[in-house]
Coordinates of C-alpha atoms in Angstrom, one line a residue:
Chain A
X946 CA 44.7 -52.0 -21.2
X947 CA 46.3 -50.2 -18.4
X948 CA 44.5 -47.1 -17.1
X949 CA 46.7 -44.8 -15.1
X950 CA 45.2 -44.3 -11.5
X951 CA 45.2 -40.5 -11.7
X952 CA 43.0 -40.4 -14.7
X953 CA 40.4 -42.5 -12.7
X954 CA 40.4 -39.9 -10.0
X955 CA 40.2 -37.0 -12.4
X956 CA 37.1 -38.5 -14.0
X957 CA 35.5 -39.3 -10.7
X958 CA 36.1 -35.7 -9.5
X959 CA 34.6 -34.3 -12.6
X960 CA 31.4 -36.4 -12.1
X961 CA 31.2 -35.5 -8.4
X962 CA 31.4 -31.8 -9.2
X963 CA 28.7 -32.2 -11.8
X964 CA 26.4 -34.0 -9.4
X965 CA 27.0 -31.3 -6.7
X966 CA 26.1 -28.4 -9.0
X967 CA 22.4 -27.9 -8.4
X968 CA 20.3 -27.8 -11.5
X969 CA 18.5 -24.6 -10.6
X970 CA 21.8 -22.6 -10.8
X971 CA 20.8 -22.1 -14.5
X972 CA 17.2 -21.4 -13.8
X973 CA 15.8 -17.9 -14.1
X974 CA 12.4 -16.2 -14.2
X975 CA 11.0 -14.8 -17.4
X976 CA 8.7 -11.8 -17.5
X977 CA 6.2 -12.4 -20.4
X978 CA 3.6 -10.5 -22.4
X979 CA 1.4 -11.2 -25.4
X980 CA 3.5 -11.5 -28.6
X981 CA 1.6 -8.6 -30.2
X982 CA 2.7 -6.1 -27.5
X983 CA 4.9 -3.4 -28.9
X984 CA 7.5 -3.9 -26.3
X985 CA 10.6 -6.1 -26.5
X986 CA 12.4 -5.3 -23.2
X987 CA 11.7 -3.8 -19.8
X988 CA 13.8 -2.9 -16.8
X989 CA 13.5 -4.8 -13.5
X990 CA 12.5 -1.6 -11.7
X991 CA 9.6 -1.0 -14.2
X992 CA 8.4 -4.6 -13.7
X993 CA 8.5 -4.0 -9.9
X994 CA 6.5 -0.8 -10.4
X995 CA 3.8 -2.6 -12.3
X996 CA 3.6 -5.6 -9.8
X997 CA 3.5 -3.2 -6.8
X998 CA 0.5 -1.5 -8.4
X999 CA 2.3 1.9 -8.6
X1000 CA 1.6 2.3 -12.3
X1001 CA -0.6 0.7 -14.9
X1002 CA 1.5 1.8 -17.8
X1003 CA 4.5 0.6 -19.7
X1004 CA 7.3 3.1 -20.6
X1005 CA 5.7 3.5 -24.0
X1006 CA 2.4 4.5 -22.4
X1007 CA 0.5 1.3 -23.1
X1008 CA -1.9 -0.1 -20.5
X1009 CA -0.8 -3.2 -18.7
X1010 CA -2.3 -5.4 -15.9
X1011 CA -0.1 -7.7 -13.8
X1012 CA -0.9 -11.3 -13.1
X1013 CA 0.6 -12.9 -10.0
X1014 CA 1.1 -16.6 -9.2
X1015 CA -0.5 -18.1 -6.0
X1016 CA 1.0 -17.4 -2.6
X1017 CA 2.3 -20.8 -2.1
X1018 CA 4.1 -20.9 -5.4
X1019 CA 7.9 -21.2 -5.3
X1020 CA 8.1 -19.2 -8.6
X1021 CA 6.3 -16.3 -6.9
X1022 CA 8.7 -16.2 -3.9
X1023 CA 11.7 -16.5 -6.3
X1024 CA 10.3 -13.7 -8.5
X1025 CA 9.9 -11.2 -5.6
X1026 CA 13.1 -12.4 -4.0
X1027 CA 15.1 -11.8 -7.2
X1028 CA 13.3 -8.6 -8.2
X1029 CA 13.0 -6.8 -4.9
X1030 CA 15.1 -8.9 -2.5
X1031 CA 12.0 -9.3 -0.4
X1032 CA 10.3 -12.3 1.2
X1033 CA 6.6 -12.9 1.6
X1034 CA 6.4 -11.1 4.9
X1035 CA 8.2 -8.1 3.6
X1036 CA 5.8 -8.1 0.5
X1037 CA 2.8 -8.2 2.9
X1038 CA 4.1 -5.2 4.8
X1039 CA 4.0 -3.2 1.5
X1040 CA 0.5 -4.5 0.7
X1041 CA -0.9 -4.0 4.2
X1042 CA -0.2 -0.3 3.7
X1043 CA -1.8 -0.2 0.3
X1044 CA -4.9 -2.2 1.2
X1045 CA -5.8 -0.6 4.5
X1046 CA -5.2 2.9 3.2
X1047 CA -7.7 2.1 0.4
X1048 CA -5.0 2.6 -2.3
X1049 CA -4.9 -0.7 -4.1
X1050 CA -5.4 -4.4 -3.9
X1051 CA -2.7 -7.0 -4.8
X1052 CA -2.7 -8.3 -8.5
X1053 CA -5.0 -11.1 -9.5
X1054 CA -3.5 -14.6 -9.0
X1055 CA -3.4 -17.8 -11.1
X1056 CA -2.1 -21.1 -9.8
X1057 CA 0.8 -22.0 -12.1
X1058 CA 2.9 -21.0 -15.0
X1059 CA 0.6 -22.7 -17.6
X1060 CA -2.3 -20.6 -16.5
X1061 CA -0.1 -17.5 -16.8
X1062 CA 0.6 -18.6 -20.4
X1063 CA -2.9 -19.4 -21.4
X1064 CA -4.2 -16.1 -19.9
X1065 CA -1.6 -14.0 -21.6
X1066 CA -1.7 -15.8 -24.9
X1067 CA -5.4 -14.8 -25.2
X1068 CA -5.2 -11.3 -23.7
X1069 CA -2.7 -8.6 -24.6
X1070 CA -3.4 -6.4 -21.6
X1071 CA -1.7 -8.8 -19.2
X1072 CA 2.0 -9.1 -18.0
X1073 CA 3.1 -12.1 -16.0
X1074 CA 6.1 -14.1 -15.0
X1075 CA 7.0 -17.8 -15.5
X1076 CA 9.8 -20.1 -14.4
X1077 CA 12.4 -20.6 -17.3
X1078 CA 11.5 -24.3 -17.3
X1079 CA 7.9 -23.5 -18.2
X1080 CA 6.4 -23.7 -21.7
X1081 CA 6.6 -20.2 -23.3
X1082 CA 4.8 -21.0 -26.6
X1083 CA 2.5 -18.2 -27.7
X1084 CA 3.9 -15.6 -25.3
X1085 CA 6.9 -13.2 -25.5
X1086 CA 9.7 -13.0 -23.0
X1087 CA 10.7 -9.3 -22.4
X1088 CA 13.0 -9.8 -19.4
X1089 CA 15.1 -12.6 -18.0
X1090 CA 15.8 -12.3 -14.3
X1091 CA 18.7 -14.6 -13.6
Chain B
X820 CA -31.4 1.6 -13.6
X821 CA -29.0 1.3 -10.6
X822 CA -26.0 2.6 -12.7
X823 CA -27.8 5.8 -13.5
X824 CA -28.5 6.4 -9.8
X825 CA -24.9 5.7 -9.0
X826 CA -23.8 8.3 -11.6
X827 CA -26.3 10.8 -10.2
X828 CA -25.1 10.2 -6.6
X829 CA -21.5 10.5 -7.7
X830 CA -22.2 13.9 -9.4
X831 CA -24.2 15.1 -6.5
X832 CA -21.3 14.4 -4.2
X833 CA -18.8 16.0 -6.5
X834 CA -20.9 19.1 -6.7
X835 CA -21.4 19.2 -3.0
X836 CA -17.7 18.9 -2.2
X837 CA -16.1 20.8 -5.1
X838 CA -18.7 23.2 -6.1
X839 CA -18.3 22.6 -9.7
X840 CA -20.6 25.1 -11.2
X841 CA -19.1 25.3 -14.7
X842 CA -21.3 23.4 -17.1
X843 CA -18.6 22.0 -19.2
X844 CA -17.0 20.1 -16.4
X845 CA -20.2 18.5 -15.4
X846 CA -20.8 17.5 -18.9
X847 CA -17.3 15.9 -19.0
X848 CA -18.1 14.0 -15.8
X849 CA -21.4 12.8 -17.1
X850 CA -19.7 11.4 -20.2
X851 CA -17.0 9.6 -18.3
X852 CA -19.1 6.9 -16.6
X853 CA -20.9 6.3 -19.9
X854 CA -17.5 5.7 -21.6
X855 CA -16.3 3.6 -18.7
X856 CA -19.5 1.6 -18.7
X857 CA -19.0 0.4 -22.3
X858 CA -15.3 -0.4 -21.5
X859 CA -16.4 -2.6 -18.6
X860 CA -18.9 -4.5 -20.5
X861 CA -16.4 -5.3 -23.2
X862 CA -13.8 -6.4 -20.6
X863 CA -16.3 -8.8 -19.1
X864 CA -17.0 -10.4 -22.3
X865 CA -13.3 -10.9 -23.0
X866 CA -12.7 -12.3 -19.6
X867 CA -15.2 -15.1 -20.0
X868 CA -12.6 -17.2 -21.9
X869 CA -10.0 -17.2 -19.2
X870 CA -12.1 -17.1 -16.1
X871 CA -12.2 -20.9 -15.7
X872 CA -8.4 -21.0 -15.5
X873 CA -8.3 -19.0 -12.3
X874 CA -7.7 -20.7 -9.1
X875 CA -10.7 -18.8 -7.7
X876 CA -12.9 -16.7 -9.9
X877 CA -12.1 -13.0 -9.6
X878 CA -14.0 -11.9 -6.6
X879 CA -15.9 -8.7 -6.4
X880 CA -15.6 -8.5 -2.6
X881 CA -12.4 -8.2 -0.7
X882 CA -12.5 -8.7 3.1
X883 CA -9.3 -7.9 4.9
X884 CA -8.3 -7.3 8.5
X885 CA -5.6 -6.5 10.9
X886 CA -5.0 -7.3 14.6
X887 CA -2.6 -6.2 17.2
X888 CA -2.4 -7.6 20.7
X889 CA 0.4 -6.6 23.0
X890 CA 1.5 -5.4 26.4
X891 CA 3.4 -2.3 27.5
X892 CA 4.9 -0.7 30.5
X893 CA 6.5 2.6 31.4
X894 CA 8.6 4.1 34.1
X895 CA 7.3 6.5 35.2
X896 CA 3.7 6.3 33.9
X897 CA 3.0 8.7 30.9
X898 CA 0.3 9.8 28.6
X899 CA 0.4 11.6 25.3
X900 CA -1.8 12.3 22.4
X901 CA -2.2 8.8 20.9
X902 CA -0.7 6.6 23.5
X903 CA -0.6 5.9 27.1
X904 CA 1.8 3.7 29.1
X905 CA 1.0 2.8 32.7
X906 CA 3.5 1.6 35.2
X907 CA 1.8 -1.8 35.4
X908 CA 2.0 -4.3 32.6
X909 CA -1.1 -3.2 30.6
X910 CA -2.6 -5.2 27.8
X911 CA -5.6 -2.8 27.2
X912 CA -3.6 0.0 25.8
X913 CA -2.3 -1.9 22.7
X914 CA -5.2 -4.0 21.5
X915 CA -6.6 -3.0 18.0
X916 CA -8.9 -5.0 15.6
X917 CA -9.6 -3.7 12.1
X918 CA -11.9 -5.0 9.4
X919 CA -12.2 -3.7 5.9
X920 CA -14.5 -4.6 3.1
X921 CA -14.0 -3.4 -0.5
X922 CA -16.7 -4.1 -3.0
X923 CA -15.9 -3.7 -6.7
X924 CA -19.0 -2.6 -8.5
X925 CA -17.5 -2.1 -11.9
X926 CA -13.9 -2.2 -13.0
X927 CA -13.8 1.6 -12.4
X928 CA -15.9 2.0 -9.3
X929 CA -15.6 0.5 -5.8
X930 CA -16.7 1.2 -2.2
X931 CA -14.7 0.6 0.9
X932 CA -15.5 0.6 4.6
X933 CA -13.1 0.0 7.5
X934 CA -14.1 -0.5 11.1
X935 CA -11.4 -0.1 13.8
X936 CA -11.9 -1.2 17.3
X937 CA -9.4 -0.1 20.0
X938 CA -9.4 -1.2 23.6
X939 CA -9.8 1.8 25.9
X940 CA -8.5 1.9 29.5
X941 CA -10.0 -1.1 31.3
X942 CA -11.2 -2.7 28.1
X943 CA -13.9 -0.3 27.1
X944 CA -14.3 -0.5 23.5
X945 CA -13.7 2.4 21.2
X946 CA -15.1 1.5 17.8
X947 CA -15.0 3.9 14.7
X948 CA -15.9 3.6 11.1
X949 CA -12.6 5.1 10.1
X950 CA -12.8 4.8 6.4
X951 CA -16.0 4.9 4.4
X952 CA -15.6 6.0 0.8
X953 CA -16.2 5.3 -2.8
X954 CA -13.5 5.4 -5.4
X955 CA -13.8 6.1 -9.0
X956 CA -11.1 5.7 -11.7
X957 CA -11.5 8.8 -13.8
X958 CA -8.7 7.6 -16.1
X959 CA -6.1 4.8 -15.7
X960 CA -3.8 7.3 -13.9
X961 CA -6.3 9.4 -12.0
X962 CA -8.7 8.2 -9.3
X963 CA -11.2 10.1 -7.2
X964 CA -12.3 9.2 -3.7
X965 CA -15.0 10.8 -1.6
X966 CA -16.4 10.0 1.8
X967 CA -14.7 9.6 5.1
X968 CA -10.9 9.4 4.7
X969 CA -7.9 9.8 6.9
X970 CA -5.7 12.9 6.6
X971 CA -2.5 11.8 4.8
X972 CA -0.2 14.0 6.9
X973 CA 2.8 11.8 7.2
X974 CA 4.1 8.7 5.4
X975 CA 2.5 6.2 7.8
X976 CA -0.4 8.4 9.0
X977 CA -3.1 6.6 7.1
X978 CA -1.9 3.2 8.2
X979 CA -0.8 4.2 11.7
X980 CA -3.2 1.6 13.3
X981 CA -2.0 -1.2 11.1
X982 CA 1.0 -2.3 13.1
X983 CA 2.1 -4.9 10.5
X984 CA 2.7 -2.1 7.9
X985 CA 5.7 -0.6 9.7
X986 CA 8.8 -1.9 11.5
X987 CA 8.2 -0.2 14.9
X988 CA 5.7 -1.1 17.6
X989 CA 4.2 2.4 17.1
X990 CA 5.4 5.0 14.5
X991 CA 8.0 7.3 16.2
X992 CA 6.0 9.5 18.6
X993 CA 8.0 12.7 17.9
X994 CA 6.4 13.0 14.5
X995 CA 3.3 10.9 14.9
X996 CA 2.1 12.7 18.1
X997 CA -0.6 14.4 16.0
X998 CA -4.0 12.8 16.6
X999 CA -5.2 10.6 13.8
X1000 CA -7.8 12.8 12.2
X1001 CA -10.4 11.5 9.8
X1002 CA -12.0 14.0 7.5
X1003 CA -15.1 14.1 5.4
X1004 CA -14.2 15.2 1.9
X1005 CA -12.5 14.0 -1.3
X1006 CA -9.1 13.4 -2.7
X1007 CA -7.5 12.9 -6.2
X1008 CA -4.7 10.5 -6.7
X1009 CA -2.7 10.9 -9.8
X1010 CA 0.2 8.6 -10.9
X1011 CA 2.8 9.5 -13.4
X1012 CA 5.8 7.4 -14.5
X1013 CA 9.0 9.0 -15.8
X1014 CA 11.5 6.3 -16.8
X1015 CA 12.1 4.0 -13.6
X1016 CA 10.5 6.6 -11.3
X1017 CA 6.8 6.8 -10.3
X1018 CA 5.4 10.1 -9.0
X1019 CA 2.1 9.8 -7.1
X1020 CA 0.3 13.1 -6.4
X1021 CA -2.5 13.3 -3.9
X1022 CA -4.7 16.4 -3.5
X1023 CA -7.3 16.5 -0.8
X1024 CA -9.8 18.7 1.0
X1025 CA -12.7 18.4 3.4
X1026 CA -13.7 19.1 7.0
X1027 CA -12.7 17.6 10.3
X1028 CA -15.3 17.0 12.9
X1029 CA -14.0 15.1 16.0
X1030 CA -14.3 15.6 19.7
X1031 CA -10.9 17.3 19.9
X1032 CA -10.9 19.2 16.7
X1033 CA -13.5 20.8 14.5
X1034 CA -12.2 22.4 11.3
X1035 CA -14.5 23.4 8.5
X1036 CA -11.8 23.6 5.9
X1037 CA -8.7 21.3 5.8
X1038 CA -6.8 20.7 2.7
X1039 CA -3.4 19.6 1.5
X1040 CA -1.2 18.1 -1.2
X1041 CA 1.5 15.6 -1.2
X1042 CA 3.9 14.0 -3.7
X1043 CA 5.5 10.6 -3.4
X1044 CA 8.3 9.6 -5.8
X1045 CA 9.7 6.1 -5.8
X1046 CA 12.1 4.0 -7.7
X1047 CA 13.6 0.7 -6.7
X1048 CA 14.6 0.9 -3.0
X1049 CA 14.1 4.7 -2.8
X1050 CA 10.9 6.5 -1.8
X1051 CA 10.6 10.3 -1.1
X1052 CA 7.6 12.2 0.0
X1053 CA 6.8 15.9 0.5
X1054 CA 3.6 16.9 2.1
X1055 CA 1.7 20.0 3.1
X1056 CA -1.6 20.3 5.2
X1057 CA -3.5 23.4 6.2
X1058 CA -6.2 23.4 8.9
X1059 CA -8.5 26.5 8.8
X1060 CA -11.3 27.8 11.0
X1061 CA -10.6 25.4 13.7
X1062 CA -12.0 24.9 17.1
X1063 CA -9.9 23.0 19.5
X1064 CA -11.2 21.1 22.6
X1065 CA -8.4 20.1 24.9
X1066 CA -10.1 17.3 26.9
X1067 CA -7.7 18.0 29.8
X1068 CA -8.5 21.7 29.9
X1069 CA -12.0 22.4 28.8
X1070 CA -11.4 26.1 29.9
X1071 CA -9.0 26.6 26.9
X1072 CA -11.8 26.0 24.4
X1073 CA -13.9 29.1 25.2
X1074 CA -11.2 31.4 26.6
X1075 CA -9.1 31.7 23.5
X1076 CA -9.4 32.1 19.8
X1077 CA -6.8 29.4 19.3
X1078 CA -5.6 30.1 15.7
X1079 CA -6.5 31.4 12.3
X1080 CA -4.7 28.7 10.3
X1081 CA -2.0 26.1 11.1
X1082 CA 0.2 24.6 8.5
X1083 CA 2.1 21.3 8.5
X1084 CA 5.1 20.7 6.3
X1085 CA 6.6 17.2 6.2
X1086 CA 9.3 15.4 4.3
X1087 CA 10.1 11.7 4.2
X1088 CA 12.9 9.6 2.8
X1089 CA 12.9 5.8 2.8
X1090 CA 15.5 3.3 1.6
X1091 CA 14.5 -0.3 1.6
X1092 CA 16.5 -2.8 -0.5
X1093 CA 15.4 -5.9 1.4
X1094 CA 18.7 -5.9 3.4
X1095 CA 18.8 -2.5 4.9
X1096 CA 16.0 -0.3 6.0
X1097 CA 16.4 3.5 6.5
X1098 CA 13.5 5.8 7.3
X1099 CA 13.6 9.4 8.1
X1100 CA 10.9 12.1 8.5
X1101 CA 10.9 15.7 9.3
X1102 CA 8.0 17.8 10.2
X1103 CA 7.4 21.5 10.9
X1104 CA 4.2 22.8 12.5
X1105 CA 3.6 26.5 11.8
X1106 CA 0.9 28.0 14.0
X1107 CA 1.4 31.5 12.6
X1108 CA 0.6 34.3 15.0
X1109 CA -1.2 32.1 17.6
X1110 CA 0.0 33.0 21.1
X1111 CA -1.5 29.9 22.7
X1112 CA -0.6 27.1 20.3
X1113 CA 3.2 26.8 19.7
X1114 CA 4.8 25.7 16.6
X1115 CA 6.8 22.5 16.6
X1116 CA 9.8 21.0 14.8
X1117 CA 10.2 17.2 14.9
X1118 CA 12.0 14.4 13.2
X1119 CA 13.4 10.9 13.5
X1120 CA 15.7 8.5 11.7
X1121 CA 15.4 4.8 11.9
X1122 CA 18.0 2.3 10.7
X1123 CA 17.2 -1.4 10.5
X1124 CA 18.9 -4.5 9.1
X1125 CA 16.9 -7.5 7.7
X1126 CA 18.6 -10.8 8.9
X1127 CA 16.5 -13.7 7.7
X1128 CA 13.3 -13.4 9.7
X1129 CA 14.7 -10.8 12.1
X1130 CA 14.7 -7.0 11.8
X1131 CA 16.6 -5.3 14.6
X1132 CA 16.3 -1.5 14.4
X1133 CA 17.5 1.7 16.1
X1134 CA 15.7 5.1 16.1
X1135 CA 16.7 8.5 17.1
X1136 CA 14.0 11.2 17.5
X1137 CA 13.8 14.9 18.5
X1138 CA 10.9 17.3 18.9
X1139 CA 10.6 20.8 20.4
X1140 CA 8.3 23.8 20.4
X1141 CA 9.1 27.0 18.5
X1142 CA 8.0 30.6 18.4
X1143 CA 7.3 30.5 22.1
X1144 CA 5.4 33.6 23.0
X1145 CA 6.0 35.6 26.3
X1146 CA 4.5 33.8 29.2
X1147 CA 0.8 34.6 29.8
X1148 CA -2.0 33.2 31.9
X1149 CA -4.0 30.7 29.9
X1150 CA -6.8 30.3 32.4
X1151 CA -7.4 30.0 36.2
X1152 CA -7.6 26.5 37.5
X1153 CA -10.1 26.4 40.3
X1154 CA -9.3 24.6 43.5
X1155 CA -12.3 23.6 45.8
X1156 CA -10.8 23.8 49.2
X1157 CA -9.7 26.2 50.3
X1158 CA -11.5 28.1 47.5
X1159 CA -9.0 29.9 45.3
X1160 CA -7.6 29.4 41.8
X1161 CA -4.2 28.7 40.4
X1162 CA -3.2 30.6 37.3
X1163 CA -2.0 28.3 34.5
X1164 CA 0.7 29.8 32.3
X1165 CA 1.4 29.2 28.7
X1166 CA 4.8 27.8 29.7
X1167 CA 3.2 24.5 30.2
X1168 CA 2.8 24.1 26.4
X1169 CA 6.6 24.4 25.8
X1170 CA 8.5 21.2 25.6
X1171 CA 11.5 19.5 24.3
X1172 CA 12.2 15.7 24.0
X1173 CA 15.0 13.5 22.6
X1174 CA 14.5 9.8 22.2
X1175 CA 16.5 6.7 21.5
X1176 CA 14.8 3.4 20.7
X1177 CA 16.0 -0.1 20.2
X1178 CA 13.6 -2.7 18.7
X1179 CA 13.4 -6.1 17.2
X1180 CA 10.8 -7.4 14.7
X1181 CA 10.5 -11.1 14.2
X1182 CA 8.4 -12.5 11.4
X1183 CA 6.5 -15.6 12.6
X1184 CA 5.1 -16.2 9.2
X1185 CA 4.0 -14.3 6.0
X1186 CA 1.2 -12.5 7.9
X1187 CA 2.3 -12.2 11.5
X1188 CA 5.2 -10.4 13.2
X1189 CA 6.3 -10.1 16.8
X1190 CA 7.9 -6.8 17.9
X1191 CA 9.7 -5.7 21.0
X1192 CA 10.7 -2.1 21.5
X1193 CA 12.5 -0.2 24.3
X1194 CA 12.3 3.7 24.1
X1195 CA 14.3 6.0 26.2
X1196 CA 13.0 9.7 26.3
X1197 CA 15.2 12.2 27.8
X1198 CA 16.6 15.9 27.7
X1199 CA 13.3 17.5 28.8
X1200 CA 15.1 20.5 30.1
X1201 CA 12.5 20.7 32.9
X1202 CA 9.5 20.8 30.6
X1203 CA 8.3 17.3 31.2
X1204 CA 8.9 16.4 27.5
X1205 CA 6.1 15.6 25.2
X1206 CA 4.1 13.8 27.9
X1207 CA 0.9 15.6 29.1
X1208 CA 0.9 14.1 32.5
X1209 CA 4.4 15.3 33.3
X1210 CA 4.0 18.7 31.7
X1211 CA 0.7 19.5 33.5
X1212 CA 1.9 18.4 36.9
X1213 CA 3.9 20.0 39.6
X1214 CA 6.6 17.3 39.4
X1215 CA 7.5 18.4 35.9
X1216 CA 11.0 19.6 36.6
X1217 CA 11.9 16.4 38.6
X1218 CA 11.6 14.0 35.8
X1219 CA 14.2 14.0 33.0
X1220 CA 13.9 10.6 31.5
X1221 CA 11.1 8.1 30.8
X1222 CA 11.6 4.5 29.6
X1223 CA 8.8 2.7 27.8
X1224 CA 8.7 -1.0 26.9
X1225 CA 6.3 -2.8 24.5
X1226 CA 5.8 -6.3 23.2
X1227 CA 3.2 -6.7 20.4
X1228 CA 2.0 -9.3 17.9
X1229 CA 0.8 -7.8 14.7
X1230 CA -1.1 -9.6 12.0
X1231 CA -3.0 -9.0 8.8
X1232 CA -5.4 -11.3 7.1

């Protein structure tokens, strides 16, 4: 069987492009709450307001407490980078002003997305974020940050 | 029972500061801690199930601190209200260490103390307990604080000593020339969301008792509204029944009734989208009918661009005195030999200054930044600008520009 040379090259190029595309292009961050919460979507600005400690309320008035991931977590840096376009130092500038003027303390932290899920699954007052690769069984996604 | 004592102390302090004589209000306040106590206990039961999954158990005690070490230099040497620059390279004018502890007693009640140590000239240590207050969450949107707090006059007034919390080496001196006054009193912080916007209202009142200023009634209100990259703030502050003690001129204290009331009005706008940073503040000081203390208008605008770990910025600022009264003799300055006295006229209080600053902030890591800033102050119109040593000396008219340089490392932990 004779294979025309240009078909060879075409196939090879397709495979190479496929290899070059990084997997995380399709990754995103999910903002998650307990399935019983009477909220199905939320705006990125409202998520930011909650995680910056500016409000403890959802737009429907319900009480909500943010759960952060640990400082060395990639998901955390990705979350704040996508949500506010800020790196860790820029986030700390904000928190320095809050903490040293006695306004508020940063949200409580857990180590990984599975802990976020376990915490929220059992407790409807929390809001968290997980990487889209993480298991989201038992929790509800209300915002996808691409 | 300690909780009952706490509630009693809390109510005693409220009554002392706010003179709440009406019985129904006190009854409401008595009921609030009782309600919150039952909330807290149910929270704690619920939290047992997830506590082991935390990296660290939720701590009741937060210890934080900040540190600034740096060097500055000016040509010529200048002094002002909060800062001094010498003509040599001085390390002692910039060093600050702050330590803060916050202890969470219940989910609604916490106490905070903050100690700030600053190096004086020649490394004498100037240490103050700048913040000491308790905080109580009356509702989820309303908190009450009482104790020793800092006057929230401008956007960065309360964190002016925490270098890490702003882009500059020091906040623009045109506006932040006011001494950092602590007060003893109380404030209410109320937060209200409307759509994507959050409005935060602060109402405060108390008394100031420092070496420079004693004022029995000081109060004010401010509103901060923010959404996404935008933050706006409007602020008002009134100082009443004040006694001023100019350390440079003790004669002023006794010879004049300085003022009845002075009012500060301030507005701030901030845009920070993580790429660009824009900060602008305007301030008006209204000294009413005082013939000694002049009013002042001031403002600045800063523009900066985040480039990876770098933040280069430029600032323009202006400040000048207003409602200048006709020239009069403030006091006679005695001279020992030959014995005579020099009359000091109120003209020395007049000034005008324009400034241009270029700076660069570099983030070494998440908690540490290095900053360099060059400021050029000019257009004094023979007044000596806002620098005391130039205004109160004979060489006033000769100097029309001052350059200051500063290099600092700021960190928080």
